[in-house]
Structure formats: structure tokens, C-alpha cells
CSV table of C-alpha atoms in Angstrom, one decimal:
chain,number,residue,atom,x,y,z
A,1,MET,CA,135.6,108.5,114.7
A,2,PRO,CA,133.1,109.8,111.7
A,3,GLN,CA,132.6,113.7,112.4
A,4,THR,CA,129.5,114.5,115.0
A,5,SER,CA,127.5,117.0,113.0
A,6,VAL,CA,125.1,119.8,115.4
A,7,LEU,CA,121.8,121.8,113.6
A,8,ASN,CA,121.2,125.1,115.7
A,9,LEU,CA,117.7,126.3,115.1
A,10,SER,CA,118.5,129.2,116.5
A,11,PRO,CA,116.4,132.1,115.5
A,12,TYR,CA,118.5,134.6,117.1
A,13,PHE,CA,122.0,134.7,116.3
A,14,TRP,CA,124.8,136.4,114.7
A,15,PRO,CA,125.4,139.8,114.3
A,16,GLU,CA,123.0,140.6,116.9
A,17,GLU,CA,124.8,141.5,119.9
A,18,ILE,CA,122.0,141.3,122.8
A,19,GLY,CA,119.6,139.1,124.2
A,20,SER,CA,120.1,135.5,123.5
A,21,ALA,CA,122.1,136.0,119.7
A,22,PRO,CA,125.8,136.8,121.5
A,23,TYR,CA,125.4,133.2,123.3
A,24,CYS,CA,124.3,131.0,120.8
A,25,ARG,CA,126.7,131.9,118.2
A,26,GLU,CA,129.9,131.4,121.0
A,27,LEU,CA,128.3,127.8,122.0
A,28,ALA,CA,127.8,127.1,117.4
A,29,GLN,CA,131.6,129.0,117.6
A,30,HIS,CA,133.0,126.6,120.1
A,31,PHE,CA,131.8,123.2,119.0
A,32,SER,CA,132.8,124.1,115.3
A,33,ASP,CA,136.5,124.7,116.9
A,34,LYS,CA,136.3,122.0,118.8
A,35,GLY,CA,135.7,119.7,115.4
A,36,TYR,CA,132.2,119.2,114.8
A,37,SER,CA,130.3,120.1,111.8
A,38,VAL,CA,128.6,123.2,112.7
A,39,SER,CA,125.1,124.6,110.3
A,40,THR,CA,122.3,126.9,112.0
A,41,LEU,CA,119.1,128.3,110.8
A,42,ALA,CA,118.3,131.4,111.3
A,43,PHE,CA,115.9,134.3,111.0
A,44,ARG,CA,117.5,137.6,109.2
A,45,PRO,CA,119.1,139.8,112.0
A,46,HIS,CA,116.7,141.8,113.2
A,47,TYR,CA,117.0,142.6,117.1
A,48,PRO,CA,115.9,144.7,119.0
A,49,SER,CA,115.9,147.2,115.4
A,50,ILE,CA,116.4,145.9,111.7
A,51,GLU,CA,118.1,148.9,111.4
A,52,PRO,CA,121.6,147.7,111.8
A,53,PHE,CA,121.3,145.1,109.7
A,54,LYS,CA,120.4,146.2,106.2
A,55,ASP,CA,122.3,144.3,104.2
A,56,TRP,CA,120.9,141.0,104.6
A,57,ALA,CA,117.1,142.7,105.0
A,58,GLU,CA,116.9,141.6,101.4
A,59,GLY,CA,118.0,138.4,101.0
A,60,ALA,CA,121.6,138.7,99.9
A,61,ARG,CA,123.0,137.1,102.4
A,62,ASP,CA,120.1,134.0,103.4
A,63,HIS,CA,123.1,131.8,103.1
A,64,GLU,CA,127.0,132.5,104.1
A,65,ALA,CA,128.9,131.0,106.6
A,66,LEU,CA,131.2,132.7,109.8
A,67,GLY,CA,134.1,130.9,110.1
A,68,GLU,CA,133.2,127.1,108.7
A,69,ILE,CA,129.8,127.5,110.4
A,70,ARG,CA,127.0,127.6,107.9
A,71,ILE,CA,124.6,130.1,108.2
A,72,GLU,CA,120.8,129.9,106.3
A,73,ARG,CA,118.3,132.9,107.0
A,74,VAL,CA,114.8,133.0,107.3
A,75,PRO,CA,112.7,136.2,106.5
A,76,VAL,CA,111.5,138.5,109.4
A,77,ASN,CA,109.5,141.0,109.6
A,78,PRO,CA,111.0,143.7,112.2
A,79,ARG,CA,110.2,143.6,116.1
A,80,GLY,CA,107.4,146.1,116.9
A,81,SER,CA,105.7,146.5,113.9
A,82,GLY,CA,102.8,144.7,114.3
A,83,GLY,CA,103.3,142.8,117.9
A,84,PHE,CA,102.5,139.5,118.7
A,85,LYS,CA,100.7,138.7,116.0
A,86,ASP,CA,103.8,139.1,114.3
A,87,ARG,CA,105.9,137.5,116.2
A,88,ILE,CA,103.9,134.8,115.5
A,89,ARG,CA,104.1,134.7,111.9
A,90,ASN,CA,108.1,135.2,112.0
A,91,ASP,CA,107.8,131.9,114.4
A,92,LEU,CA,105.5,130.0,111.9
A,93,ARG,CA,107.5,130.9,109.4
A,94,PHE,CA,111.0,129.8,110.8
A,95,LEU,CA,109.1,126.7,111.4
A,96,GLY,CA,107.4,126.5,107.8
A,97,ARG,CA,111.2,126.2,106.6
A,98,ALA,CA,112.1,123.4,108.7
A,99,LEU,CA,109.6,121.7,108.6
A,100,SER,CA,110.3,121.6,103.9
A,101,HIS,CA,113.9,121.0,105.1
A,102,ALA,CA,112.7,118.0,107.2
A,103,VAL,CA,110.5,116.9,104.0
A,104,ARG,CA,113.5,117.3,102.0
A,105,GLY,CA,115.7,115.6,103.9
A,106,THR,CA,118.1,118.1,103.9
A,107,HIS,CA,119.3,117.7,107.3
A,108,ARG,CA,119.4,113.3,107.2
A,109,ASP,CA,122.6,113.3,108.4
A,110,VAL,CA,123.0,115.5,111.6
A,111,ASN,CA,123.4,114.1,114.8
A,112,VAL,CA,122.6,116.7,117.4
A,113,ILE,CA,120.0,119.3,116.5
A,114,ILE,CA,119.8,122.3,119.2
A,115,ALA,CA,116.5,124.0,119.3
A,116,TYR,CA,116.7,127.1,120.8
A,117,VAL,CA,113.6,128.5,122.7
A,118,PRO,CA,112.6,131.9,122.4
A,119,SER,CA,109.6,130.2,120.6
A,120,VAL,CA,108.5,126.7,121.3
A,121,LEU,CA,107.2,126.0,117.8
A,122,THR,CA,111.2,125.4,117.1
A,123,LEU,CA,110.8,122.2,118.7
A,124,PHE,CA,108.3,121.5,116.5
A,125,GLY,CA,110.5,121.9,113.8
A,126,ALA,CA,113.1,119.7,115.8
A,127,LYS,CA,110.9,116.8,116.2
A,128,ALA,CA,110.2,116.9,112.2
A,129,LEU,CA,114.1,117.4,111.4
A,130,LYS,CA,114.5,114.2,113.9
A,131,MET,CA,111.7,112.3,112.3
A,132,ARG,CA,114.0,112.3,109.0
A,133,SER,CA,117.4,112.2,110.3
A,134,GLY,CA,117.2,110.3,114.0
A,135,ALA,CA,119.1,113.3,115.7
A,136,ALA,CA,119.2,113.6,119.6
A,137,VAL,CA,117.0,116.9,120.4
A,138,ILE,CA,118.8,119.6,123.2
A,139,ALA,CA,116.3,122.4,124.0
A,140,ILE,CA,117.6,125.5,125.4
A,141,VAL,CA,115.2,127.2,126.8
A,142,HIS,CA,115.5,131.6,126.8
A,143,ASP,CA,112.1,132.4,128.0
A,144,ILE,CA,108.7,130.5,128.3
A,145,GLU,CA,105.9,132.0,126.2
A,146,SER,CA,103.0,131.2,128.3
A,147,GLY,CA,104.2,133.1,131.4
A,148,LEU,CA,105.5,136.2,129.5
A,149,ALA,CA,102.8,136.6,127.8
A,150,SER,CA,100.3,136.4,130.9
A,151,SER,CA,102.6,138.3,133.0
A,152,LEU,CA,103.4,141.1,130.5
A,153,ASN,CA,99.2,141.0,129.6
A,154,ILE,CA,100.3,140.1,125.7
A,155,THR,CA,97.2,138.3,125.9
A,156,SER,CA,94.3,138.2,128.6
A,157,SER,CA,92.5,135.1,126.9
A,158,SER,CA,92.3,131.9,129.0
A,159,THR,CA,92.0,130.3,126.4
A,160,VAL,CA,94.9,131.9,124.3
A,161,LEU,CA,97.1,130.9,127.3
A,162,LYS,CA,95.9,127.6,127.5
A,163,VAL,CA,96.4,126.4,123.9
A,164,MET,CA,99.8,128.2,124.8
A,165,ARG,CA,101.0,125.9,127.8
A,166,LEU,CA,99.4,122.9,125.7
A,167,ILE,CA,101.5,123.5,122.6
A,168,GLU,CA,104.8,124.1,125.4
A,169,ARG,CA,103.7,121.1,127.1
A,170,PHE,CA,104.1,119.0,123.3
A,171,GLY,CA,106.9,120.6,122.1
A,172,LEU,CA,109.1,120.7,125.6
A,173,ASN,CA,108.7,116.8,125.8
A,174,PHE,CA,110.0,116.6,121.9
A,175,ALA,CA,113.2,116.8,123.5
A,176,ASP,CA,115.7,114.3,124.6
A,177,ASN,CA,117.3,116.9,126.5
A,178,ILE,CA,116.4,120.8,128.3
A,179,VAL,CA,119.1,123.5,129.1
A,180,VAL,CA,117.0,126.0,131.7
A,181,LEU,CA,119.3,129.0,132.7
A,182,THR,CA,117.8,129.1,136.1
A,183,ASP,CA,116.5,126.9,139.2
A,184,GLY,CA,112.6,128.6,138.9
A,185,MET,CA,112.7,128.8,135.0
A,186,LYS,CA,113.2,124.6,135.4
A,187,GLN,CA,110.4,124.2,138.5
A,188,GLU,CA,108.1,126.2,136.1
A,189,LEU,CA,108.5,123.7,133.1
A,190,ARG,CA,107.9,121.3,135.5
A,191,ASP,CA,104.9,122.4,136.5
A,192,LEU,CA,103.9,122.9,132.5
A,193,GLY,CA,103.9,119.5,132.1
A,194,CYS,CA,107.5,118.4,131.0
A,195,ARG,CA,108.5,115.5,132.3
A,196,LYS,CA,112.4,115.2,130.4
A,197,PRO,CA,115.2,115.2,131.5
A,198,ILE,CA,116.2,119.5,133.0
A,199,GLU,CA,119.7,120.2,133.0
A,200,VAL,CA,120.2,124.0,134.5
A,201,LEU,CA,123.3,125.6,133.5
A,202,PRO,CA,123.7,129.5,133.9
A,203,ILE,CA,124.3,132.4,131.3
A,204,TRP,CA,128.3,132.1,131.3
A,205,SER,CA,130.6,135.1,131.2
A,206,GLN,CA,134.5,135.3,130.6
A,207,VAL,CA,135.5,138.7,133.3
A,208,ALA,CA,136.8,142.1,131.0
A,209,GLN,CA,139.9,143.6,131.8
A,210,GLU,CA,140.1,144.9,134.9
A,211,SER,CA,139.2,148.8,134.9
A,212,PRO,CA,138.9,150.9,138.0
A,213,ILE,CA,136.1,153.2,138.7
A,214,ALA,CA,136.9,156.8,138.9
A,215,PRO,CA,137.1,158.5,142.3
A,216,SER,CA,135.7,161.7,141.4
A,217,GLY,CA,133.7,163.4,138.3
A,218,THR,CA,130.9,163.3,136.5
A,219,SER,CA,128.8,160.3,137.6
A,220,ARG,CA,127.2,157.9,135.1
A,221,VAL,CA,124.2,155.9,135.0
A,222,MET,CA,123.6,153.2,132.3
A,223,TYR,CA,120.8,151.5,130.9
A,224,SER,CA,122.1,149.5,128.0
A,225,GLY,CA,119.4,147.0,126.5
A,226,ASN,CA,116.0,146.8,124.6
A,227,PHE,CA,113.9,148.7,125.1
A,228,GLY,CA,110.9,146.6,125.7
A,229,LYS,CA,108.5,145.2,127.6
A,230,LYS,CA,109.6,142.4,129.9
A,231,GLN,CA,112.1,145.5,130.6
A,232,ASN,CA,109.2,148.2,131.9
A,233,LEU,CA,111.7,150.6,131.5
A,234,ASP,CA,108.8,153.3,132.8
A,235,GLN,CA,110.5,151.8,136.6
A,236,LEU,CA,113.1,153.8,135.8
A,237,LEU,CA,111.1,157.4,135.0
A,238,PRO,CA,110.7,158.5,138.9
A,239,LEU,CA,114.4,157.4,139.3
A,240,LEU,CA,115.6,159.3,136.2
A,241,THR,CA,113.2,162.5,137.5
A,242,HIS,CA,114.6,162.4,140.6
A,243,LEU,CA,119.1,162.4,139.5
A,244,SER,CA,117.6,165.4,137.4
A,245,ALA,CA,116.5,166.9,139.8
A,246,ASN,CA,118.8,166.5,142.7
A,247,ASN,CA,122.0,164.8,141.1
A,248,PRO,CA,123.1,167.4,138.3
A,249,ASN,CA,126.5,166.7,137.8
A,250,VAL,CA,124.7,162.6,137.0
A,251,GLU,CA,124.9,161.8,133.4
A,252,ILE,CA,122.2,159.2,132.6
A,253,VAL,CA,122.5,157.6,129.5
A,254,LEU,CA,119.9,154.9,128.4
A,255,ARG,CA,121.5,152.7,125.0
A,256,GLY,CA,120.0,150.7,122.8
A,257,SER,CA,116.5,150.4,120.6
A,258,GLY,CA,113.0,148.0,120.6
A,259,SER,CA,109.3,148.8,120.3
A,260,GLU,CA,109.1,150.8,123.4
A,261,ARG,CA,111.8,153.3,123.3
A,262,ALA,CA,110.2,156.3,121.1
A,263,ARG,CA,107.3,156.4,123.9
A,264,ILE,CA,109.9,156.3,126.9
A,265,GLU,CA,112.1,159.1,124.8
A,266,GLN,CA,108.4,161.2,124.5
A,267,GLU,CA,108.1,160.1,128.4
A,268,VAL,CA,111.3,161.9,129.3
A,269,ALA,CA,111.3,164.7,127.3
A,270,ARG,CA,107.3,165.2,129.0
A,271,ARG,CA,108.6,164.7,132.4
A,272,GLY,CA,111.5,167.4,131.7
A,273,ILE,CA,113.9,164.9,132.7
A,274,GLY,CA,117.6,167.0,131.9
A,275,ASN,CA,121.3,165.2,131.2
A,276,THR,CA,119.7,162.4,130.0
A,277,ARG,CA,121.4,160.6,126.6
A,278,PHE,CA,119.5,158.1,124.0
A,279,LEU,CA,122.2,156.0,122.2
A,280,GLU,CA,122.6,152.9,119.3
A,281,LEU,CA,123.9,149.8,121.5
A,282,ALA,CA,127.8,149.8,121.1
A,283,PRO,CA,129.2,148.1,118.7
A,284,SER,CA,130.6,144.6,119.7
A,285,ASP,CA,134.6,145.8,120.1
A,286,GLU,CA,132.7,148.5,122.4
A,287,PHE,CA,130.7,146.7,124.0
A,288,MET,CA,132.8,146.6,127.3
A,289,THR,CA,134.4,149.9,126.9
A,290,SER,CA,131.1,151.5,127.3
A,291,LEU,CA,129.5,149.3,130.4
A,292,GLN,CA,133.1,150.6,132.1
A,293,SER,CA,132.5,154.0,131.2
A,294,ALA,CA,128.9,154.4,133.9
A,295,ASN,CA,129.6,153.9,137.5
A,296,ILE,CA,126.0,152.3,137.8
A,297,HIS,CA,123.8,150.3,135.8
A,298,LEU,CA,120.5,149.9,135.9
A,299,VAL,CA,118.0,146.2,134.8
A,300,PRO,CA,114.5,146.8,135.4
A,301,GLN,CA,112.7,143.5,135.0
A,302,ALA,CA,108.7,144.0,134.6
A,303,LEU,CA,106.7,142.4,137.4
A,304,ASN,CA,106.3,138.0,137.4
A,305,VAL,CA,108.5,137.7,134.9
A,306,ALA,CA,111.0,136.2,136.7
A,307,ASN,CA,110.5,132.8,136.7
A,308,TYR,CA,110.2,132.8,132.5
A,309,ALA,CA,113.3,135.0,131.3
A,310,LEU,CA,116.3,136.1,132.7
A,311,PRO,CA,118.3,139.5,131.7
A,312,SER,CA,121.2,138.4,130.3
A,313,LYS,CA,123.0,142.3,130.3
A,314,LEU,CA,123.5,141.9,133.8
A,315,PHE,CA,126.2,139.1,133.4
A,316,SER,CA,127.9,141.7,131.4
A,317,ILE,CA,127.5,143.9,133.6
A,318,MET,CA,129.3,142.0,136.1
A,319,SER,CA,132.0,141.1,133.9
A,320,ALA,CA,133.0,144.4,133.1
A,321,GLY,CA,133.3,145.0,137.4
A,322,ARG,CA,130.3,147.2,137.6
A,323,PRO,CA,127.4,147.2,140.5
A,324,PHE,CA,124.4,147.5,139.1
A,325,VAL,CA,120.6,148.1,140.4
A,326,CYS,CA,117.9,145.7,139.6
A,327,VAL,CA,114.2,146.3,140.0
A,328,ALA,CA,112.4,142.5,140.6
A,329,GLU,CA,110.5,140.6,142.8
A,330,PRO,CA,111.9,139.2,146.2
A,331,ASN,CA,113.2,135.4,146.4
A,332,SER,CA,113.4,136.2,142.3
A,333,PRO,CA,116.2,134.9,140.2
A,334,LEU,CA,117.4,138.0,140.2
A,335,ASP,CA,117.1,139.0,144.0
A,336,VAL,CA,118.9,135.5,144.6
A,337,LEU,CA,122.2,136.2,142.3
A,338,THR,CA,121.8,140.0,143.8
A,339,LYS,CA,122.5,138.6,147.0
A,340,GLU,CA,124.3,135.5,146.6
A,341,SER,CA,127.1,137.9,144.1
A,342,GLY,CA,127.6,140.9,146.5
A,343,ALA,CA,127.7,142.6,143.0
A,344,GLY,CA,124.6,144.8,142.7
A,345,ILE,CA,121.3,145.7,145.1
A,346,CYS,CA,117.5,145.0,144.6
A,347,VAL,CA,114.6,147.0,144.7
A,348,TYR,CA,111.4,145.5,144.6
A,349,PRO,CA,108.8,146.8,142.8
A,350,GLY,CA,106.8,149.7,143.6
A,351,ASP,CA,109.0,150.8,146.2
A,352,GLU,CA,110.2,154.3,144.1
A,353,THR,CA,111.7,156.1,147.2
A,354,ARG,CA,114.1,153.4,148.2
A,355,LEU,CA,115.0,153.5,144.4
A,356,CYS,CA,115.9,157.0,144.3
A,357,GLN,CA,117.8,156.4,147.8
A,358,GLU,CA,119.7,153.8,147.4
A,359,VAL,CA,121.4,155.1,143.7
A,360,SER,CA,122.1,158.3,144.8
A,361,GLU,CA,123.6,156.7,148.0
A,362,LEU,CA,125.5,155.0,145.9
A,363,LEU,CA,126.6,157.4,143.4
A,364,SER,CA,128.5,159.3,146.6
A,365,ASP,CA,130.5,155.8,147.7
A,366,PRO,CA,132.9,155.3,144.9
A,367,ALA,CA,134.4,153.0,147.1
A,368,ARG,CA,131.8,150.9,147.5
A,369,GLN,CA,130.9,150.9,143.7
A,370,GLN,CA,134.3,149.3,143.4
A,371,ARG,CA,134.0,146.8,146.3
A,372,MET,CA,130.6,145.8,144.3
A,373,GLY,CA,132.1,146.0,141.2
A,374,GLN,CA,135.0,143.1,141.6
A,375,ALA,CA,132.3,141.2,143.5
A,376,GLY,CA,131.0,140.5,140.2
A,377,ARG,CA,134.3,139.7,138.5
A,378,SER,CA,134.5,137.3,141.4
A,379,PHE,CA,130.8,136.5,141.2
A,380,VAL,CA,131.3,135.6,137.0
A,381,GLN,CA,134.6,134.0,137.5
A,382,GLN,CA,133.7,131.2,140.2
A,383,ASN,CA,130.5,130.7,138.6
A,384,MET,CA,129.7,131.3,135.2
A,385,ASN,CA,133.2,130.3,134.0
A,386,ARG,CA,132.7,129.4,130.1
A,387,ASP,CA,135.2,126.5,129.6
A,388,THR,CA,133.0,125.1,132.3
A,389,ILE,CA,129.8,125.9,130.9
A,390,PHE,CA,130.6,124.7,127.3
A,391,ASP,CA,132.2,121.1,128.4
A,392,SER,CA,128.8,120.5,130.2
A,393,TYR,CA,127.1,121.3,127.1
A,394,GLU,CA,129.4,118.4,125.5
A,395,ALA,CA,128.9,116.2,128.0
A,396,ILE,CA,125.1,115.8,127.4
A,397,ILE,CA,126.2,115.4,123.5
A,398,ARG,CA,128.2,112.8,124.7
A,399,ARG,CA,125.7,111.4,126.7
A,400,LEU,CA,122.9,111.2,124.4
A,401,SER,CA,125.0,109.9,121.6
A,402,ARG,CA,126.0,107.4,123.3
A,403,ALA,CA,121.9,106.4,124.5
A,404,ALA,CA,121.5,106.9,120.4
């Protein structure tokens, strides 16, 4: 039987360690380990900041391999340097490279194209490549850009939003099969006019070795991830002020980088919030240890973005056996997950008093922290098993291959 060839159109990929990149890499590695021929078109690594990836910045590693996975890099402008317009330029540059390959017939022998959608323009590239190869196209939707643009006030122009939704509808209907992370995202795509088969497959995770929460001593509250508009870290400032004033033994650690970090650092300093450290993200081999060093994790989400993006950091926190307190809307995917898992507490946006109360009460109860952390580990084991989800992706590929 001929070897199945898979092309990943994955703007974010290894060695980036947060966001969608680790999941794109793990799925690609799975297919490679299973004997598929795997290649990837990706940006030069730059998320959430370009600083850790200087070895790639000038193009010296634009053609490399990760094991048996062949990688080609596309130049990119650093995030945050030019806002929304720079992101569009980056996406167009990525599309341009895919179209160039389609014209030259570079990937004419590929059987399956997996197009990751933080940007729907990836699907236009996939369509062009499909016209040369006849490959099946699977769209994996991590973000719905028009919804995020509207919710985060990236653009207030109704005309721009209509155009974005029209482009999304066309692009999504180029795919043969679509995968989303939540039922809410599935409904949003249906509302956009997507008529292709849509499957809901959650982010996967593997539980870490169990690490009990210390019953006494200094407690630590942590935020770890991107400092961006989707997170709206301003929502945490009243809590940090409260902890600084009323819980001096609590250490506050904010890890990560992004377009909003400098402003948040300035605001923390302006408010005189003590006991706070800003750190870079932990390296991948220390990531789980870093998560397990905290008693409680904070997971804020900006208003009205719940059905357009899901914070993948949450599943790493649950895998680490640590409780979380999130800020999200009633009945949002985060709220539903919190209730189903028993692994955290969901506070609704604007309720600063309850946020301070819930975190303070949880900090004072290590036994409850341990119970919630264990509930998160159990939920991941039962519902987010990596091998089971990978099998579901393989089933999609086999089904599309039979239909071709």
C-alpha cells in the first residue's frame, strides 16, 4: 500500500511552546510515527514573542527537519509590532507561499492537507494546492477571526466584519471536513454559513506525574500564557491588588510574553501591587514543573470571545493536577467545562468582589485545592485521552481517502 502523504499548513509550529503550536506538532509527530510522510509549511517561530527564536529570525533554518517531519518556514513580522494590519500581512505572506507551491506543483503527490485555522486564508492556500494534487482538505479551527475581531474591538467597521465573514464562509466550505474544539465553535461556523461536515474533537492532554499540593507555607497564584487581548489581563488587576493588600504571604507569578505584557507590568507598578514577579514562559522540559509550583492558576478570557477561541492552557493546568479560577461568561465553554470537571471555579466578568473572595477562600483551603486538582486530572484521563483523539483524526483521514 502506498505511503500516505500529509501536508500541514500550520502557521504556528515547533519550537513554539504555547497556543496551538504544541498540538500541531504532536499531531504531526503522531502521523510521522505511524508511517505517514509528513511535511509542514509554517511561519518562522515568533509567538508570543520573537526573542526566544533568534536562531530562526534571519532564515538560516527556513528548511529543516524535526525527526522525519520536513519543515519549510515563511518569513514573519513579530506579533504586536503592527497590530491587526501586520497580522493580515503575515497571513497574506503565508497564503502567497502556499499559492506559489500550488503553481509550481511542489506538493502534487500529497494525499491529505491539514489546514490549521487561526487564519482562514490558510484554507485558500489549501484549495489551490488541492487543485493540483486532488488531496482531501481537513480544516482544524482553533480561532474564528471575525468573532474575535468583533469581540475585541479590533475593528468596529461593519463592512470589514461582513467581508471577513464572507471570506470565512468561502474558505471553510473549501474543506472536505472541519474539526472544531467545542460545540459553541461548531454552532458559530454553522451560523457563518459553513455547510461541510463538522466534528468536535477537544484539545488532548496527558496527565503529569502526581505532585501533591503542600499543605502549608507560602502559597503561589500563577498566570502562565500569552499577554494578549484575548486574555484581557486587566480583569485580574483588582484581584492582584486585593491579594497584595490582604494576603502578603501569597506570591503572584505572571509568566509569558505578548503585546500586552509591558502595559500590564506598568499597571502593576502604578498600583503598587507587591509580591508579584513577571517571568518568561518556562522551557518545555520545565513547563509541567512550573505549573505544579503554583497552588492556583488564573485563566481570564475577554468578554464575548468564548465561542471563537478556547484557552489551551487550561488543559495543561488540569493535567498538572492544579485548580484554576477562570473569568468567563455564563454558559460559555469555559463555564461548562468548569462545572463538568469540578476542577475549578468560574467567575463571571465584572464580578470583582466574588473573584477576590473565591481566590482568597481557595488559598486558605489546601485540601480543597488538592481535591479540585485531582478532579482535573481525572477529567483529562477520561475525556481528553491523546491516543483516542489521535485515532479519531486518523479515522477522518481514512474516510476521506476512501471517498477520494
